[in-house]
Short mmCIF file of C-alpha atoms and ligand atoms in Angstrom, two decimals:
data_model
loop_
_atom_site.label_atom_id
_atom_site.label_comp_id
_atom_site.label_asym_id
_atom_site.label_seq_id
_atom_site.Cartn_x
_atom_site.Cartn_y
_atom_site.Cartn_z
CA UNK V 216 23.52 10.28 19.60
CA UNK V 217 24.01 11.56 16.33
CA UNK V 218 20.67 13.23 14.87
CA UNK V 219 18.70 11.06 11.90
CA UNK V 220 19.87 11.19 8.56
CA UNK V 221 18.26 10.88 5.33
CA UNK V 222 20.21 8.98 1.93
CA UNK V 223 17.95 9.48 -0.82
CA UNK V 224 17.34 6.09 -1.98
CA UNK V 225 13.91 5.49 -4.75
CA UNK V 226 13.45 9.35 -7.21
CA UNK V 227 10.30 10.48 -7.72
CA UNK V 228 11.49 9.77 -11.39
CA UNK V 229 11.77 6.03 -10.61
CA UNK V 230 8.64 6.17 -7.91
CA UNK V 231 6.45 7.44 -11.47
CA UNK V 232 7.65 5.04 -13.81
CA UNK V 233 6.93 1.46 -11.06
CA UNK V 234 3.39 3.41 -11.10
CA UNK V 235 2.73 4.16 -14.66
CA UNK V 236 3.97 0.04 -14.82
CA UNK V 237 1.49 -1.39 -12.46
CA UNK V 238 -1.12 0.76 -13.42
CA UNK V 239 -0.51 -0.71 -16.37
CA UNK V 240 -0.55 -3.78 -15.76
CA UNK V 241 -3.25 -3.79 -13.56
CA UNK V 242 -6.00 -1.41 -16.13
CA UNK V 243 -5.54 -4.95 -18.48
CA UNK V 244 -6.37 -7.42 -15.79
CA UNK V 245 -9.36 -6.38 -15.06
CA UNK V 246 -9.79 -4.68 -18.49
CA UNK V 247 -10.76 -8.16 -18.46
CA UNK V 248 -12.38 -9.01 -15.09
CA UNK V 249 -14.61 -6.11 -14.71
CA UNK V 250 -18.53 -6.51 -16.59
CA UNK V 251 -19.74 -3.84 -18.24
CA UNK V 252 -21.01 -1.60 -15.76
CA UNK V 253 -19.29 -2.67 -12.97
CA UNK V 254 -16.50 -0.73 -11.45
CA UNK V 255 -12.90 -2.02 -9.52
CA UNK V 256 -12.95 -1.21 -5.90
CA UNK V 257 -9.70 0.23 -4.85
CA UNK V 258 -8.76 0.48 -0.81
CA UNK V 259 -6.06 2.63 0.00
CA UNK V 260 -4.45 2.33 3.14
CA UNK V 261 -4.03 5.96 5.24
CA UNK V 262 -2.35 7.33 5.65
CA UNK V 263 0.95 6.21 4.02
CA UNK V 264 -0.51 4.81 0.94
CA UNK V 265 -2.00 8.55 0.22
CA UNK V 266 0.05 9.05 -2.30
CA UNK V 267 1.57 6.56 -4.56
CA UNK V 268 -3.05 5.54 -4.08
CA UNK V 269 -3.78 9.09 -5.68
CA UNK V 270 -0.80 8.98 -7.96
CA UNK V 271 -1.80 4.90 -9.09
CA UNK V 272 -5.74 5.40 -9.46
CA UNK V 273 -5.25 8.34 -12.26
CA UNK V 274 -3.08 6.16 -14.17
CA UNK V 275 -6.17 3.76 -14.34
CA UNK V 276 -7.96 3.25 -17.82
CA UNK V 277 -10.68 0.99 -15.73
CA UNK V 278 -13.40 2.16 -14.12
CA UNK V 279 -12.46 2.19 -10.88
CA UNK V 280 -14.17 3.63 -7.29
CA UNK V 281 -11.66 4.70 -4.36
CA UNK V 282 -12.23 3.79 -0.12
CA UNK V 283 -9.55 4.29 2.88
CA UNK V 284 -8.97 2.49 5.20
CA UNK V 285 -6.69 3.37 8.43
CA UNK V 286 -5.24 0.50 10.64
CA UNK V 287 -2.58 0.78 13.75
CA UNK V 288 0.39 0.57 13.00
CA UNK V 289 4.56 1.38 14.06
CA UNK V 290 3.02 5.09 16.95
CA UNK V 291 6.82 6.00 16.52
CA UNK V 292 8.92 3.24 16.71
CA UNK V 293 10.42 1.36 13.96
CA UNK V 294 9.39 -1.84 14.72
CA UNK V 295 5.87 -3.64 13.88
CA UNK V 296 4.08 -4.08 17.65
CA UNK V 297 2.05 -7.62 15.76
CA UNK V 298 -1.05 -6.69 16.03
CA UNK V 299 -3.72 -5.17 13.64
CA UNK V 300 -6.93 -3.31 14.30
CA UNK V 301 -8.99 -0.73 12.16
CA UNK V 302 -8.60 3.26 13.19
CA UNK V 303 -11.13 3.53 9.77
CA UNK V 304 -13.15 1.02 8.30
CA UNK V 305 -14.51 0.48 4.47
CA UNK V 306 -17.17 2.54 3.97
CA UNK V 307 -18.53 1.09 0.54
CA UNK V 308 -19.27 -2.55 1.18
CA UNK V 309 -16.51 -5.11 -0.86
CA UNK V 310 -19.34 -8.15 -1.25
CA UNK V 311 -19.77 -8.90 -4.29
CA UNK V 312 -17.05 -6.53 -6.25
CA UNK V 313 -13.75 -6.93 -7.64
CA UNK V 314 -11.64 -5.19 -4.86
CA UNK V 315 -7.95 -4.16 -4.99
CA UNK V 316 -5.93 -3.10 -1.79
CA UNK V 317 -3.50 -0.55 -2.07
CA UNK V 318 -0.44 -0.40 0.08
CA UNK V 319 3.03 1.46 -0.30
CA UNK V 320 5.24 -1.21 1.63
CA UNK V 321 4.94 -4.81 3.10
CA UNK V 322 7.24 -5.29 5.53
CA UNK V 323 5.87 -8.86 7.94
CA UNK V 324 2.99 -8.84 6.25
CA UNK V 325 0.80 -8.53 9.41
CA UNK V 326 -1.44 -5.57 7.80
CA UNK V 327 -2.13 -6.97 4.20
CA UNK V 328 -3.14 -10.68 5.62
CA UNK V 329 -5.43 -9.08 7.92
CA UNK V 330 -6.65 -6.88 5.83
CA UNK V 331 -7.05 -9.17 2.74
CA UNK V 332 -9.09 -11.84 5.77
CA UNK V 333 -11.66 -8.77 7.14
CA UNK V 334 -12.16 -7.94 2.77
CA UNK V 335 -12.67 -11.95 2.08
CA UNK V 336 -14.92 -11.82 5.24
CA UNK V 337 -17.80 -10.34 3.32
CA UNK V 338 -17.75 -12.07 0.18
CA UNK V 339 -15.90 -10.47 -2.91
CA UNK V 340 -15.62 -11.64 -6.05
CA UNK V 341 -12.62 -10.90 -6.05
CA UNK V 342 -9.28 -10.03 -3.37
CA UNK V 343 -5.71 -8.90 -4.56
CA UNK V 344 -2.70 -6.35 -3.81
CA UNK V 345 -1.03 -3.52 -4.85
CA UNK V 346 1.61 -2.57 -3.00
CA UNK V 347 4.38 -0.29 -3.82
CA UNK V 348 7.20 -1.52 -2.40
CA UNK V 349 8.06 -4.84 -0.46
CA UNK V 350 11.03 -5.72 2.29
CA UNK V 351 10.80 -9.77 2.06
CA UNK V 352 13.37 -10.08 4.32
CA UNK V 353 11.21 -8.79 7.43
CA UNK V 354 8.12 -11.41 6.53
CA UNK V 355 6.77 -12.79 9.02
CA UNK V 356 3.38 -14.10 8.21
CA UNK V 357 2.53 -14.94 4.45
CA UNK V 358 0.18 -12.16 1.89
CA UNK V 359 0.29 -12.74 -1.42
CA UNK V 360 1.23 -9.30 -3.58
CA UNK V 361 -0.21 -9.58 -6.75
CA UNK V 362 1.30 -6.75 -8.23
CA UNK V 363 4.36 -5.64 -6.96
CA UNK V 364 6.62 -2.36 -7.55
CA UNK V 365 10.00 -3.39 -6.24
CA UNK V 366 11.47 -5.62 -3.74
CA UNK V 367 13.57 -3.42 -1.90
CA UNK V 368 16.76 -4.74 1.54
CA UNK V 369 15.70 -4.17 5.13
CA UNK V 370 15.78 -0.44 6.04
CA UNK V 371 14.64 1.58 7.18
CA UNK V 372 12.61 4.19 4.90
CA UNK V 373 10.96 7.55 4.88
CA UNK V 374 9.45 9.47 1.74
CA UNK V 375 6.52 9.80 -0.81
CA UNK V 376 3.88 9.28 2.52
CA UNK V 377 6.27 6.42 4.76
CA UNK V 378 6.97 8.39 7.61
CA UNK V 379 9.07 8.21 10.92
CA UNK V 380 7.28 9.40 13.58
CA UNK V 381 4.58 10.92 11.57
CA UNK V 382 7.21 13.08 10.04
CA UNK V 383 9.01 13.01 6.32
CA UNK V 384 5.53 11.83 4.57
CA UNK V 385 5.02 14.69 2.60
CA UNK V 386 8.66 14.17 0.54
CA UNK V 387 7.71 13.75 -3.18
CA UNK V 388 11.48 11.17 -3.02
CA UNK V 389 12.17 8.14 -1.09
CA UNK V 390 15.18 8.48 1.45
CA UNK V 391 16.44 6.13 3.82
CA UNK V 392 16.45 6.75 7.72
CA UNK V 393 20.15 6.33 9.44
P1 LIG U 185 3.22 -4.70 8.48
O1 LIG U 185 2.20 -5.55 8.82
O2 LIG U 185 4.40 -4.92 9.20
O3 LIG U 185 3.38 -5.03 6.70
O4 LIG U 185 3.63 -3.26 8.86
C1 LIG U 185 3.23 -3.02 6.77
C2 LIG U 185 3.69 -1.68 6.86
O5 LIG U 185 4.33 -0.89 8.25
C3 LIG U 185 3.52 -0.23 5.89
O6 LIG U 185 1.85 -0.02 5.39
C4 LIG U 185 3.75 1.47 6.00
O7 LIG U 185 3.15 1.57 7.03
C5 LIG U 185 4.80 0.47 7.81
N1 LIG U 185 6.74 0.73 7.48
C6 LIG U 185 6.91 -0.75 7.05
N2 LIG U 185 8.00 -0.16 6.94
C7 LIG U 185 8.74 0.83 6.35
C8 LIG U 185 9.54 1.44 6.49
O8 LIG U 185 10.34 1.67 5.65
N3 LIG U 185 8.71 3.12 6.87
C9 LIG U 185 7.93 3.08 6.97
N4 LIG U 185 7.21 2.93 7.19
C10 LIG U 185 6.91 1.09 6.86
MG1 LIG U 186 0.84 1.78 4.86
#
C-alpha cells in the first residue's frame, strides 16, 4: 500500500479567522446571559480540542473558567466504535452554571450527544456546543451545534489537534489524509 499523504485543507490563517468569529459571537451572546459575577464554564474535549479550545478562550471577552473532559474515541482506526465513555470526567460541577462544550469536529455526533446529556443531568443553567468543524454527511444522531465554525466534506482530517493514530495533532494547519 502507498504511504498516506497530507493534502492542505484549512490554513492556519483561515482557522484563526473562524476562531475570532466564533469567539466574538459567543462573547456577545453570553454578555447578556451571564449575571454579574457569573463565569461561563468552557468544557474542552481532550485531546482533539486542545488547540482550538486554547485559541477560542483567549479570544473570549466575558468572565470564564475552563475545564477538560476526555472521551473515548477512534483508537487507531478512522471509524468510530459507536460507544462513548469517559476517560476523564469534569472537575468543576456544572450545576447552576452556563456551560459551553468545545469540540474540534462533529462526526457521528455520538460524543457530543453523550457529553451534552451527561452535563444536562446535573442541572446546569444552560448547555451549548461550539465546534470548529462538522461533517454533516456522517451524522448518526441529532446534535444541535449552536456555534459552528465551518462544515466540511466527509474526508479524514488531521492537524490542529486532529489525529490519526495520535499522530499529526501538532500541525498548525489542517490537512486531508489520503
Ligand atoms: P463523533 O462522536 O463520531 O462525532 O466523533 C467525534 C470525534 O471523533 C471528534 O471530536 C474527533 O476527536 C474524532 N474525529 C472525527 N472526525 C475526525 C477526523 O476527520 N480526523 C480526526 N479525528 C476525527
Ligand atoms: Mg474531539
